[in-house]
Amino acid sequence: MSNPPVALARWGSFHVGGREVRVAGEPPREVLFTPGSAPALLDPNGTYLVGAMYAQVMEPAPRRGTVPLMLWHGGGLTGACWETTPDGREGWQHFFLRQGWEVVVGDAVERGRSGWTRIPEETGGVPVTLTVENPWQRFRIGPGTPQEGRVFPGQQFPADAQSWRNFIRGCVPRFTTTDELTLAAYGALLGRIGPSVVVAHSQGGFFAWRAAQEWPEKVRALVLVEPASTGLAGKVAALADIPVLMIYGDYIEGDPRWPAIRARGLAFAEAVRAAGGQVEVVDLPAIGITGNSHMIMMDRNSDAVAGLVQEWLARRGLHA
Amino acid sequence: MSNPPVALARWGSFHVGGREVRVAGEPPREVLFTPGSAPALLDPNGTYLVGAMYAQVMEPAPRRGTVPLMLWHGGGLTGACWETTPDGREGWQHFFLRQGWEVVVGDAVERGRSGWTRIPEETGGVPVTLTVENPWQRFRIGPGTPQEGRVFPGQQFPADAQSWRNFIRGCVPRFTTTDELTLAAYGALLGRIGPSVVVAHSQGGFFAWRAAQEWPEKVRALVLVEPASTGLAGKVAALADIPVLMIYGDYIEGDPRWPAIRARGLAFAEAVRAAGGQVEVVDLPAIGITGNSHMIMMDRNSDAVAGLVQEWLARRGLHA
């Protein structure tokens, strides 16, 4: 890799948030944790911590972002989606660190290193797990299946067989019943880190809108990459002082779901503007950047799109 | 934090391993992934990738380890256990990076960022999830409960209420039916990274013994921190050329399980020696380092124990 080294002033991780749940009246059971170890009697009764969230922080030296920059991943993924891309290039974690931002990468509740302790028992629902085939069309890579390998003309996602397999390996089961816990945990994360830029993708955009409405003093700017949903219509005024950048990729018109999702996003942007907010919407194809899938931070032109984000943040005085 | 910056020549992550599983004949269902998004028809039939493993690599500049150094976590945890300790100090990931090792931190199969795609369906079993109370005695922190807060005399684990909560937040559900998949994935990790030092804790020690027996050419040294189990008795000869360091903490005599687990470990070490291998066993209290729990890499004297490991590796010519 030809990129120069990066100096880290500090790095590390922690878990925040979650709430206590008490369980009683269940029978104990014997568990042999490891073959050749010794059986342990496991009492399932007691106190559980449910809904905590993992976050990893890297602070470069020197630091040029005026506040930390958080990367909030989308559904079915973990914070790893911001690290190395499926074809082995540096991801947005690298890009923003190299620009001098303190970068905070979180794993949403019940995903990745946050763990899913008692999630099915407490929230109900069954985990949604993706096949190798499923996201090919849903993330707008191409028609048919990944095994057929046809992509939309000019596709930027690294859709060769090996990269697609790498991408699928990074997909994790998710519940669709944990939004309340996840929003609370993002609130705890913002509380611990302090005012930050939030860069969010897809489902992460839903949490980013809501978190900015709940804790506006903790969000200095929102960058929403194909947000899957909007904030609350009744609380648009809370967003009046937070600059927002929304980014959409290519191939939306022919998709069965994304025209409606984007339309709702644009309508919400208009409502925020009507309440005094500043929302900029970038349709990448409209400014000549074509070929982006739903996974913009993994697409081969990911650095070019990150560069747009960086310029937008710098114009707002958030980068020294 | 008073530690100096560290220069990273490169860093990033990837997933390796796993196998394809085909599912057919199940009914599709409609899923609303995010409120305010658009429902998607999810077809559960198709191909799944099961048993892949996540690993994060950091390479410092300059590099002084002659090979990479891997950190394999124990049961119920993820690779995050090697990062910041529950009381906020630098962990073993930091320690070995600062010594100039390329450090590889993995999440075992079905834990953390490795995900648990179709694990219950393919391997059976139910996930084991820990209460706040459970590991207090089992990891030899103290008698009673963490709420009571009594610790063994001289205890080194940061057992104040906040640190214990931080530790519990990092515990994730685990299955006890995934050993075969996990061993295969560690093999894939060693295959991708190449010959390495493997530092493993608890359940990770079980996988480290087995991996060294399966792929001895890929393991330059084994450091086993309270390994939960042993290798295969019939394959001790495979370990003849791999130096091994085993480390045990304090308070073992009074524990209901650890005297037996350690006795089996020592008997296996003797069998490896009889086959020509070199196994060094360090009982920390016997050399004057007292107070260590089962979670040695998190104990307040974690750097002192890491220093022992570092010296042992340097004596074997693995550090330039």
XYZ file of C-alpha atoms in Angstrom:
640
model
C 0.000 0.000 0.000
C 1.508 3.304 -1.072
C -0.222 5.564 1.431
C 1.999 7.225 4.027
C 1.837 6.211 7.708
C -0.661 7.896 10.026
C 0.235 8.944 13.561
C -2.368 8.111 16.184
C -2.325 10.287 19.287
C -4.620 7.732 20.900
C -6.970 4.937 19.956
C -9.174 2.499 21.751
C -12.719 1.395 22.333
C -15.490 1.249 24.889
C -19.110 0.253 25.316
C -21.809 2.732 26.361
C -25.490 2.649 27.166
C -27.820 -0.244 27.695
C -30.250 -0.904 30.494
C -30.618 -3.504 33.200
C -33.093 -6.338 32.811
C -33.791 -8.776 35.634
C -34.684 -12.395 34.952
C -36.013 -14.809 37.569
C -37.569 -18.250 37.770
C -35.692 -19.939 34.929
C -34.015 -23.317 35.535
C -30.209 -23.445 35.691
C -28.421 -25.629 33.163
C -25.045 -27.257 32.882
C -22.830 -25.892 30.115
C -19.548 -27.347 28.855
C -18.094 -24.171 27.403
C -15.074 -25.836 25.800
C -14.418 -29.528 25.083
C -11.889 -30.757 27.631
C -12.700 -27.928 30.031
C -14.907 -28.487 33.109
C -18.707 -28.169 33.031
C -20.183 -25.107 34.686
C -23.651 -24.762 36.154
C -25.088 -21.717 34.424
C -27.817 -19.844 36.240
C -29.740 -17.804 33.668
C -31.392 -15.801 36.423
C -30.051 -12.472 37.452
C -29.282 -9.128 35.891
C -28.533 -8.533 32.233
C -27.219 -5.444 30.479
C -29.215 -5.097 27.276
C -28.659 -2.660 24.434
C -25.125 -1.417 25.042
C -23.135 -0.147 22.081
C -19.503 -0.602 21.051
C -17.444 2.243 19.628
C -13.847 2.492 18.473
C -12.075 5.843 18.545
C -8.973 6.862 16.623
C -7.454 10.287 17.075
C -4.772 11.307 14.582
C -1.891 13.627 15.316
C -2.163 16.392 14.349
C -5.916 16.766 14.592
C -7.688 19.094 12.163
C -11.389 18.355 12.662
C -12.844 20.819 15.161
C -15.042 18.066 16.610
C -15.008 14.248 16.332
C -16.528 12.649 13.245
C -18.749 9.612 13.813
C -19.473 6.932 11.238
C -22.842 5.204 11.790
C -23.365 2.115 9.643
C -26.504 0.810 7.968
C -28.711 -2.218 8.565
C -27.209 -5.687 8.407
C -23.704 -4.335 8.697
C -21.268 -3.316 11.426
C -18.722 -0.547 11.809
C -16.350 -2.703 9.768
C -18.100 -1.378 6.636
C -16.169 1.882 7.079
C -12.786 0.146 7.270
C -11.124 -1.616 4.357
C -13.413 -1.906 1.314
C -14.402 -5.343 -0.054
C -11.735 -4.977 -2.756
C -9.059 -4.092 -0.216
C -8.800 -0.307 -0.523
C -8.781 2.134 2.370
C -12.305 3.029 3.497
C -13.889 6.182 4.868
C -12.389 5.534 8.305
C -8.990 5.905 6.667
C -10.032 8.850 4.515
C -11.280 10.985 7.384
C -8.418 10.012 9.711
C -5.974 11.100 7.011
C -7.809 14.420 6.865
C -7.107 14.872 10.576
C -10.501 13.960 12.010
C -10.885 12.062 15.260
C -12.963 9.186 13.862
C -15.490 7.264 15.950
C -16.817 4.030 14.444
C -19.743 2.403 16.219
C -21.458 -0.973 15.957
C -25.230 -0.506 16.289
C -26.997 -2.245 19.150
C -27.264 -6.045 18.732
C -24.717 -5.999 15.892
C -21.010 -6.620 15.838
C -19.137 -6.049 19.032
C -22.199 -4.541 20.686
C -23.620 -8.027 21.120
C -27.261 -9.127 21.200
C -27.663 -10.133 24.835
C -31.340 -11.034 25.412
C -32.452 -9.074 22.374
C -34.941 -11.679 21.118
C -36.377 -12.088 24.616
C -36.695 -8.359 25.276
C -37.684 -6.950 21.884
C -39.258 -9.911 20.099
C -38.778 -10.452 16.403
C -36.588 -12.804 14.451
C -33.159 -11.929 13.094
C -33.038 -10.985 9.431
C -30.098 -12.635 7.718
C -29.158 -11.945 4.139
C -28.411 -14.477 1.457
C -25.519 -13.986 -0.911
C -28.125 -13.146 -3.546
C -30.371 -10.710 -1.672
C -28.475 -7.425 -1.594
C -27.340 -7.651 -5.222
C -30.562 -6.081 -6.485
C -31.608 -4.332 -3.276
C -28.320 -2.421 -3.044
C -28.594 -1.633 -6.780
C -25.563 -3.552 -8.026
C -27.238 -5.111 -11.041
C -30.083 -7.277 -12.333
C -30.216 -11.014 -11.696
C -27.878 -12.615 -9.212
C -24.277 -12.130 -8.098
C -23.526 -15.572 -9.527
C -24.618 -14.293 -12.963
C -22.452 -11.271 -12.283
C -24.135 -8.719 -14.551
C -23.898 -5.183 -13.184
C -25.606 -1.946 -14.159
C -23.650 -0.005 -16.834
C -20.811 1.939 -15.227
C -21.332 0.304 -11.840
C -18.784 1.509 -9.258
C -19.305 -1.209 -6.646
C -16.437 -3.737 -6.690
C -18.713 -6.559 -7.815
C -16.177 -9.182 -8.851
C -16.880 -12.562 -7.260
C -14.207 -12.308 -4.565
C -15.116 -8.780 -3.492
C -18.818 -9.649 -3.372
C -18.012 -12.615 -1.144
C -15.945 -10.326 1.087
C -18.870 -7.936 1.310
C -21.351 -10.687 2.201
C -19.037 -12.022 4.913
C -19.340 -8.616 6.579
C -23.151 -8.786 6.713
C -24.559 -9.819 10.087
C -28.019 -10.824 11.338
C -30.186 -7.952 12.508
C -33.416 -7.558 14.362
C -36.013 -5.019 13.218
C -37.319 -4.543 16.769
C -34.432 -2.679 18.387
C -34.809 0.891 17.132
C -35.602 2.338 20.548
C -32.582 0.708 22.201
C -30.317 1.736 19.339
C -31.398 5.358 19.408
C -30.827 5.456 23.173
C -27.357 3.982 22.733
C -26.449 6.525 20.063
C -27.580 9.154 22.532
C -25.245 7.665 25.139
C -22.426 7.670 22.583
C -23.004 11.342 21.740
C -23.169 12.074 25.452
C -19.810 10.455 26.050
C -17.974 11.818 22.991
C -19.616 15.241 22.934
C -20.633 17.407 19.973
C -19.717 15.635 16.726
C -20.228 15.440 13.011
C -22.403 12.396 12.288
C -21.893 10.627 8.966
C -24.541 7.950 8.598
C -25.461 5.408 5.962
C -28.860 3.919 5.133
C -30.510 2.723 8.383
C -27.888 4.770 10.219
C -29.471 7.832 8.595
C -32.733 7.061 10.359
C -30.925 7.049 13.701
C -28.926 10.145 12.786
C -32.044 12.205 12.007
C -33.712 11.068 15.208
C -30.607 11.569 17.354
C -30.138 15.084 15.969
C -33.745 15.848 16.866
C -33.342 14.409 20.384
C -29.922 15.874 21.174
C -29.396 18.773 18.710
C -26.689 20.316 20.901
C -24.582 17.192 20.325
C -24.694 17.207 16.506
C -22.667 19.825 14.629
C -23.495 18.504 11.161
C -25.304 15.576 9.575
C -24.040 13.786 6.481
C -26.648 11.267 5.376
C -25.598 8.796 2.719
C -28.761 7.314 1.198
C -30.689 7.566 4.464
C -33.310 4.832 4.701
C -35.788 7.043 6.484
C -36.471 10.505 7.871
C -36.763 12.250 11.204
C -40.013 13.049 12.971
C -42.210 15.510 11.085
C -43.281 17.153 14.335
C -39.724 17.968 15.394
C -38.182 19.574 12.302
C -37.557 22.792 14.232
C -34.923 20.972 16.326
C -32.844 20.649 13.163
C -32.828 24.343 12.296
C -29.237 24.937 13.410
C -27.662 21.726 12.108
C -26.332 21.795 8.547
C -27.343 18.634 6.668
C -25.892 17.060 3.540
C -27.856 14.252 1.881
C -26.195 12.121 -0.801
C -27.865 9.726 -3.227
C -26.250 7.391 -5.732
C -27.188 6.098 -9.150
C -29.766 3.662 -10.608
C -32.538 4.868 -8.329
C -35.195 5.414 -11.002
C -35.397 1.749 -11.961
C -35.432 0.452 -8.407
C -38.685 -0.762 -6.841
C -38.074 0.956 -3.480
C -35.580 3.797 -3.732
C -37.691 6.338 -5.673
C -40.182 6.337 -2.787
C -37.494 6.389 -0.101
C -35.683 9.292 -1.757
C -38.933 11.174 -2.358
C -39.759 10.975 1.326
C -36.220 12.098 2.148
C -36.523 15.122 -0.154
C -39.926 16.035 1.294
C -38.476 15.890 4.785
C -35.539 18.050 3.676
C -38.060 20.593 2.402
C -39.862 20.550 5.758
C -36.581 21.145 7.581
C -35.799 24.054 5.248
C -39.264 25.502 5.882
C -38.405 25.430 9.597
C -35.237 27.430 8.971
C -32.784 24.565 8.465
C -30.082 24.171 5.829
C -30.266 20.927 3.899
C -28.205 20.326 0.798
C -29.122 17.361 -1.381
C -26.586 15.908 -3.795
C -27.746 13.465 -6.439
C -24.365 12.188 -7.512
C -25.344 11.474 -11.150
C -26.689 15.021 -11.453
C -23.214 16.424 -10.748
C -21.523 13.972 -13.082
C -20.553 11.290 -10.556
C -22.179 8.202 -11.966
C -22.301 4.528 -11.143
C -22.776 4.574 -7.380
C -24.621 1.725 -5.684
C -26.318 1.963 -2.310
C -22.942 1.128 -0.714
C -21.306 4.412 -1.664
C -18.517 4.171 0.935
C -17.399 0.896 -0.643
C -17.730 1.912 -4.283
C -14.525 2.271 -6.290
C -14.960 6.050 -6.280
C -15.495 6.124 -2.502
C -12.642 8.575 -1.970
C -14.130 10.992 -4.512
C -17.448 11.048 -2.653
C -15.663 11.337 0.697
C -13.837 14.296 -0.803
C -17.197 16.002 -1.470
C -18.142 15.425 2.160
C -14.797 16.770 3.338
C -15.175 19.958 1.254
C -18.714 20.461 2.511
C -17.578 20.099 6.151
C -14.628 22.438 5.588
C -16.931 25.078 4.064
C -18.943 24.950 7.285
C -15.862 25.730 9.371
C -15.637 22.309 10.962
C -12.119 21.587 9.703
C -9.159 23.759 10.616
C -3.369 10.014 28.083
C 0.364 10.460 28.446
C 1.505 7.802 26.006
C 3.272 9.025 22.875
C 1.621 8.727 19.435
C 2.047 5.546 17.402
C 2.666 5.608 13.666
C 0.650 3.094 11.671
C 2.155 2.048 8.355
C -1.197 0.491 7.506
C -4.357 -0.692 9.205
C -7.628 -2.203 8.159
C -9.808 -5.256 8.343
C -11.209 -8.136 6.356
C -13.287 -11.273 6.703
C -11.943 -14.725 5.853
C -13.257 -18.272 5.718
C -16.765 -19.586 5.983
C -18.601 -22.012 3.770
C -21.623 -21.871 1.519
C -24.946 -23.243 2.719
C -27.942 -23.491 0.389
C -31.470 -23.060 1.688
C -34.626 -23.882 -0.327
C -38.338 -24.268 0.224
C -38.864 -21.599 2.858
C -41.631 -19.008 2.408
C -40.642 -15.408 1.600
C -41.728 -12.723 4.034
C -42.217 -8.989 3.915
C -39.778 -6.987 6.034
C -39.943 -3.300 6.867
C -36.288 -2.755 7.610
C -36.670 0.819 8.865
C -39.831 2.705 9.904
C -40.683 5.148 7.136
C -38.685 3.181 4.594
C -40.399 0.893 2.047
C -41.225 -2.779 2.765
C -39.072 -5.351 1.017
C -40.031 -8.909 0.149
C -37.294 -10.995 1.699
C -36.674 -14.401 0.171
C -34.856 -16.527 2.754
C -33.972 -19.073 0.109
C -30.622 -19.005 -1.566
C -26.982 -19.163 -0.612
C -25.546 -18.181 2.769
C -21.961 -17.724 3.837
C -21.661 -19.306 7.280
C -18.700 -19.195 9.632
C -16.597 -16.355 8.264
C -14.290 -14.501 10.627
C -13.449 -10.818 11.054
C -9.926 -9.619 11.708
C -8.431 -6.173 12.159
C -4.771 -5.588 11.364
C -2.558 -2.757 12.568
C 1.022 -2.488 11.409
C 3.230 0.015 13.236
C 6.128 1.883 11.706
C 8.820 0.859 12.363
C 8.006 -2.821 12.729
C 10.101 -4.909 15.110
C 8.222 -8.216 15.381
C 9.656 -10.686 12.887
C 6.167 -12.045 12.202
C 2.647 -10.759 12.954
C 1.239 -11.264 16.442
C -2.362 -12.462 16.665
C -4.663 -11.954 19.652
C -7.366 -14.643 19.921
C -10.049 -13.868 22.511
C -11.903 -16.178 24.860
C -15.509 -17.344 25.047
C -18.297 -14.822 25.397
C -16.035 -11.992 24.321
C -14.834 -10.380 21.103
C -11.549 -8.948 19.935
C -12.510 -5.764 21.774
C -11.230 -7.418 24.977
C -7.667 -6.707 23.774
C -8.344 -3.010 23.226
C -8.982 -0.501 25.997
C -9.400 -2.171 29.410
C -12.683 -1.824 31.360
C -11.068 0.913 33.466
C -9.889 2.813 30.408
C -6.205 1.899 30.181
C -4.417 0.762 27.050
C -4.830 -2.986 26.450
C -2.576 -5.648 24.989
C -3.338 -4.468 21.455
C -1.706 -1.190 22.409
C 1.134 -2.844 24.307
C 2.263 -5.061 21.459
C 1.776 -2.365 18.820
C 3.994 -0.079 20.871
C 6.600 -2.851 20.905
C 6.584 -2.804 17.122
C 4.467 -5.880 16.427
C 2.007 -6.055 13.572
C -1.067 -6.897 15.667
C -3.999 -8.919 14.312
C -7.153 -8.943 16.444
C -9.865 -11.393 15.421
C -13.493 -11.889 16.407
C -14.218 -15.628 16.698
C -16.886 -17.086 14.432
C -20.458 -16.059 15.380
C -19.162 -13.331 17.697
C -18.621 -9.639 17.164
C -18.115 -8.476 13.637
C -17.891 -12.039 12.385
C -21.659 -12.329 12.659
C -23.786 -15.392 13.362
C -25.483 -15.916 10.015
C -27.525 -19.155 10.210
C -25.478 -20.438 13.131
C -28.445 -21.770 15.134
C -29.870 -23.437 12.037
C -26.590 -25.034 10.958
C -24.960 -25.969 14.258
C -27.885 -26.265 16.661
C -27.577 -25.164 20.241
C -28.805 -22.119 22.053
C -26.743 -19.004 22.676
C -25.166 -18.720 26.103
C -25.544 -15.215 27.470
C -23.998 -14.089 30.714
C -25.680 -12.236 33.512
C -23.940 -9.370 35.252
C -23.446 -11.756 38.172
C -22.161 -14.872 36.449
C -18.541 -14.176 35.614
C -17.760 -12.575 38.984
C -17.026 -15.933 40.588
C -16.260 -17.899 37.415
C -13.527 -15.433 36.353
C -12.216 -15.464 39.950
C -12.893 -11.845 40.879
C -14.324 -12.530 44.314
C -16.971 -14.341 46.355
C -20.618 -13.352 46.246
C -21.874 -10.982 43.608
C -20.556 -7.885 41.826
C -23.314 -5.908 43.524
C -21.826 -6.887 46.895
C -18.465 -5.921 45.466
C -16.171 -8.028 47.672
C -13.026 -9.118 45.822
C -10.308 -11.624 46.666
C -7.440 -10.059 48.668
C -5.048 -8.237 46.364
C -7.346 -8.635 43.356
C -5.914 -6.951 40.235
C -9.084 -6.905 38.130
C -10.603 -3.391 37.988
C -13.720 -4.481 39.846
C -15.250 -1.126 40.751
C -18.913 -0.909 39.751
C -18.353 1.172 36.621
C -15.506 -0.952 35.283
C -17.440 -4.163 35.915
C -20.364 -2.737 33.973
C -18.016 -1.816 31.150
C -16.667 -5.363 31.137
C -20.146 -6.927 31.064
C -21.186 -4.677 28.185
C -18.384 -6.259 26.168
C -19.689 -9.799 26.727
C -21.675 -11.217 23.811
C -23.870 -14.297 23.331
C -22.026 -17.404 22.214
C -22.937 -20.806 20.923
C -21.112 -23.901 22.168
C -21.670 -25.724 18.872
C -19.358 -23.825 16.547
C -15.888 -25.155 17.377
C -15.376 -26.803 13.995
C -16.304 -23.671 12.067
C -14.172 -21.494 14.319
C -11.096 -23.685 13.979
C -11.506 -23.660 10.202
C -11.782 -19.875 10.198
C -8.645 -19.482 12.319
C -6.950 -21.710 9.764
C -8.122 -19.381 7.013
C -6.833 -16.400 9.017
C -3.399 -18.003 9.461
C -3.412 -18.884 5.776
C -4.062 -15.283 4.806
C -1.690 -13.610 7.283
C 1.050 -16.239 7.195
C 3.294 -17.515 9.998
C 2.469 -15.668 13.229
C 2.809 -15.610 16.975
C -0.563 -16.588 18.446
C -1.489 -15.110 21.825
C -4.725 -16.698 23.005
C -6.917 -16.409 26.072
C -9.177 -19.021 27.660
C -11.354 -20.599 24.935
C -8.971 -19.027 22.423
C -6.284 -21.287 23.886
C -8.290 -24.330 22.841
C -8.363 -23.050 19.264
C -4.703 -22.040 19.391
C -3.547 -25.548 20.455
C -5.686 -27.145 17.758
C -4.675 -24.669 15.062
C -0.994 -25.177 15.869
C -1.493 -28.928 15.537
C -3.347 -28.532 12.229
C -1.092 -25.898 10.664
C 2.201 -26.012 12.596
C 4.078 -24.251 9.794
C 1.867 -21.193 10.364
C 2.509 -20.807 14.115
C 5.911 -19.522 15.253
C 5.046 -19.427 18.961
C 2.037 -19.989 21.206
C 1.273 -17.824 24.222
C -1.661 -19.325 26.097
C -3.214 -17.206 28.814
C -5.266 -19.502 31.047
C -6.175 -21.820 28.173
C -9.563 -23.427 28.761
C -8.539 -26.695 27.177
C -5.727 -28.614 25.483
C -4.765 -29.876 22.056
C -5.296 -33.406 20.794
C -3.299 -36.020 22.728
C -2.649 -37.958 19.538
C -1.026 -35.004 17.764
C 1.481 -33.680 20.296
C 4.339 -34.386 17.873
C 3.051 -31.608 15.611
C 3.927 -29.133 18.376
C 7.561 -30.193 18.750
C 8.983 -27.152 16.939
C 6.661 -24.480 18.355
C 7.742 -22.820 21.597
C 4.831 -22.500 24.008
C 4.312 -20.227 26.999
C 1.394 -20.964 29.331
C 0.353 -18.385 31.923
C -1.961 -18.872 34.903
C -3.231 -16.289 37.354
C -4.119 -16.323 41.036
C -6.912 -17.768 43.217
C -6.995 -21.060 41.323
C -6.816 -23.398 44.339
C -10.132 -22.269 45.784
C -11.986 -22.348 42.475
C -14.382 -25.199 41.689
C -13.183 -25.616 38.080
C -9.722 -24.153 37.525
C -7.621 -26.685 39.448
C -8.874 -29.405 37.077
C -8.513 -27.230 33.974
C -4.952 -26.272 34.906
C -4.030 -29.847 35.830
C -5.106 -31.021 32.393
C -3.162 -28.162 30.840
C -0.003 -29.111 32.732
C -0.413 -32.788 31.809
C -0.734 -31.823 28.165
C 2.355 -29.620 28.447
C 4.238 -32.647 29.804
C 3.067 -34.744 26.872
C 4.280 -32.074 24.425
C 7.650 -31.982 26.180
C 7.881 -35.784 25.988
C 7.397 -35.425 22.228
C 10.322 -33.005 22.031
C 8.461 -29.741 22.440
C 9.348 -26.750 24.588
C 6.586 -25.625 26.930
C 7.182 -23.107 29.659
C 4.511 -22.740 32.338
C 4.320 -19.585 34.430
C 2.151 -19.564 37.528
C 2.131 -15.836 38.145
C 1.822 -16.057 41.956
C 4.816 -18.423 42.040
C 7.024 -15.702 40.545
C 5.639 -13.034 42.836
C 2.977 -11.580 40.557
C -0.156 -11.944 42.612
C -3.781 -10.989 42.319
C -4.553 -11.910 38.706
C -8.071 -12.949 37.755
C -8.950 -15.054 34.716
C -9.021 -11.811 32.675
C -5.279 -11.210 32.900
C -5.131 -8.860 29.899
C -7.598 -6.560 31.648
C -6.106 -6.718 35.150
C -4.460 -3.581 36.489
C -1.044 -5.201 36.078
C -1.806 -6.195 32.472
C 1.248 -4.380 31.133
C 3.527 -6.227 33.557
C 2.263 -9.592 32.333
C 2.476 -8.434 28.710
C 6.072 -7.485 29.492
C 6.788 -11.099 30.500
C 5.315 -12.260 27.203
C 7.368 -9.706 25.300
C 10.611 -10.810 26.969
C 9.805 -14.461 26.306
C 9.164 -13.735 22.604
C 12.336 -11.649 22.350
C 14.403 -14.458 23.883
C 13.127 -16.717 21.119
C 14.400 -14.359 18.451
C 10.971 -13.245 17.297
C 11.562 -9.548 17.991
C 14.316 -7.577 16.291
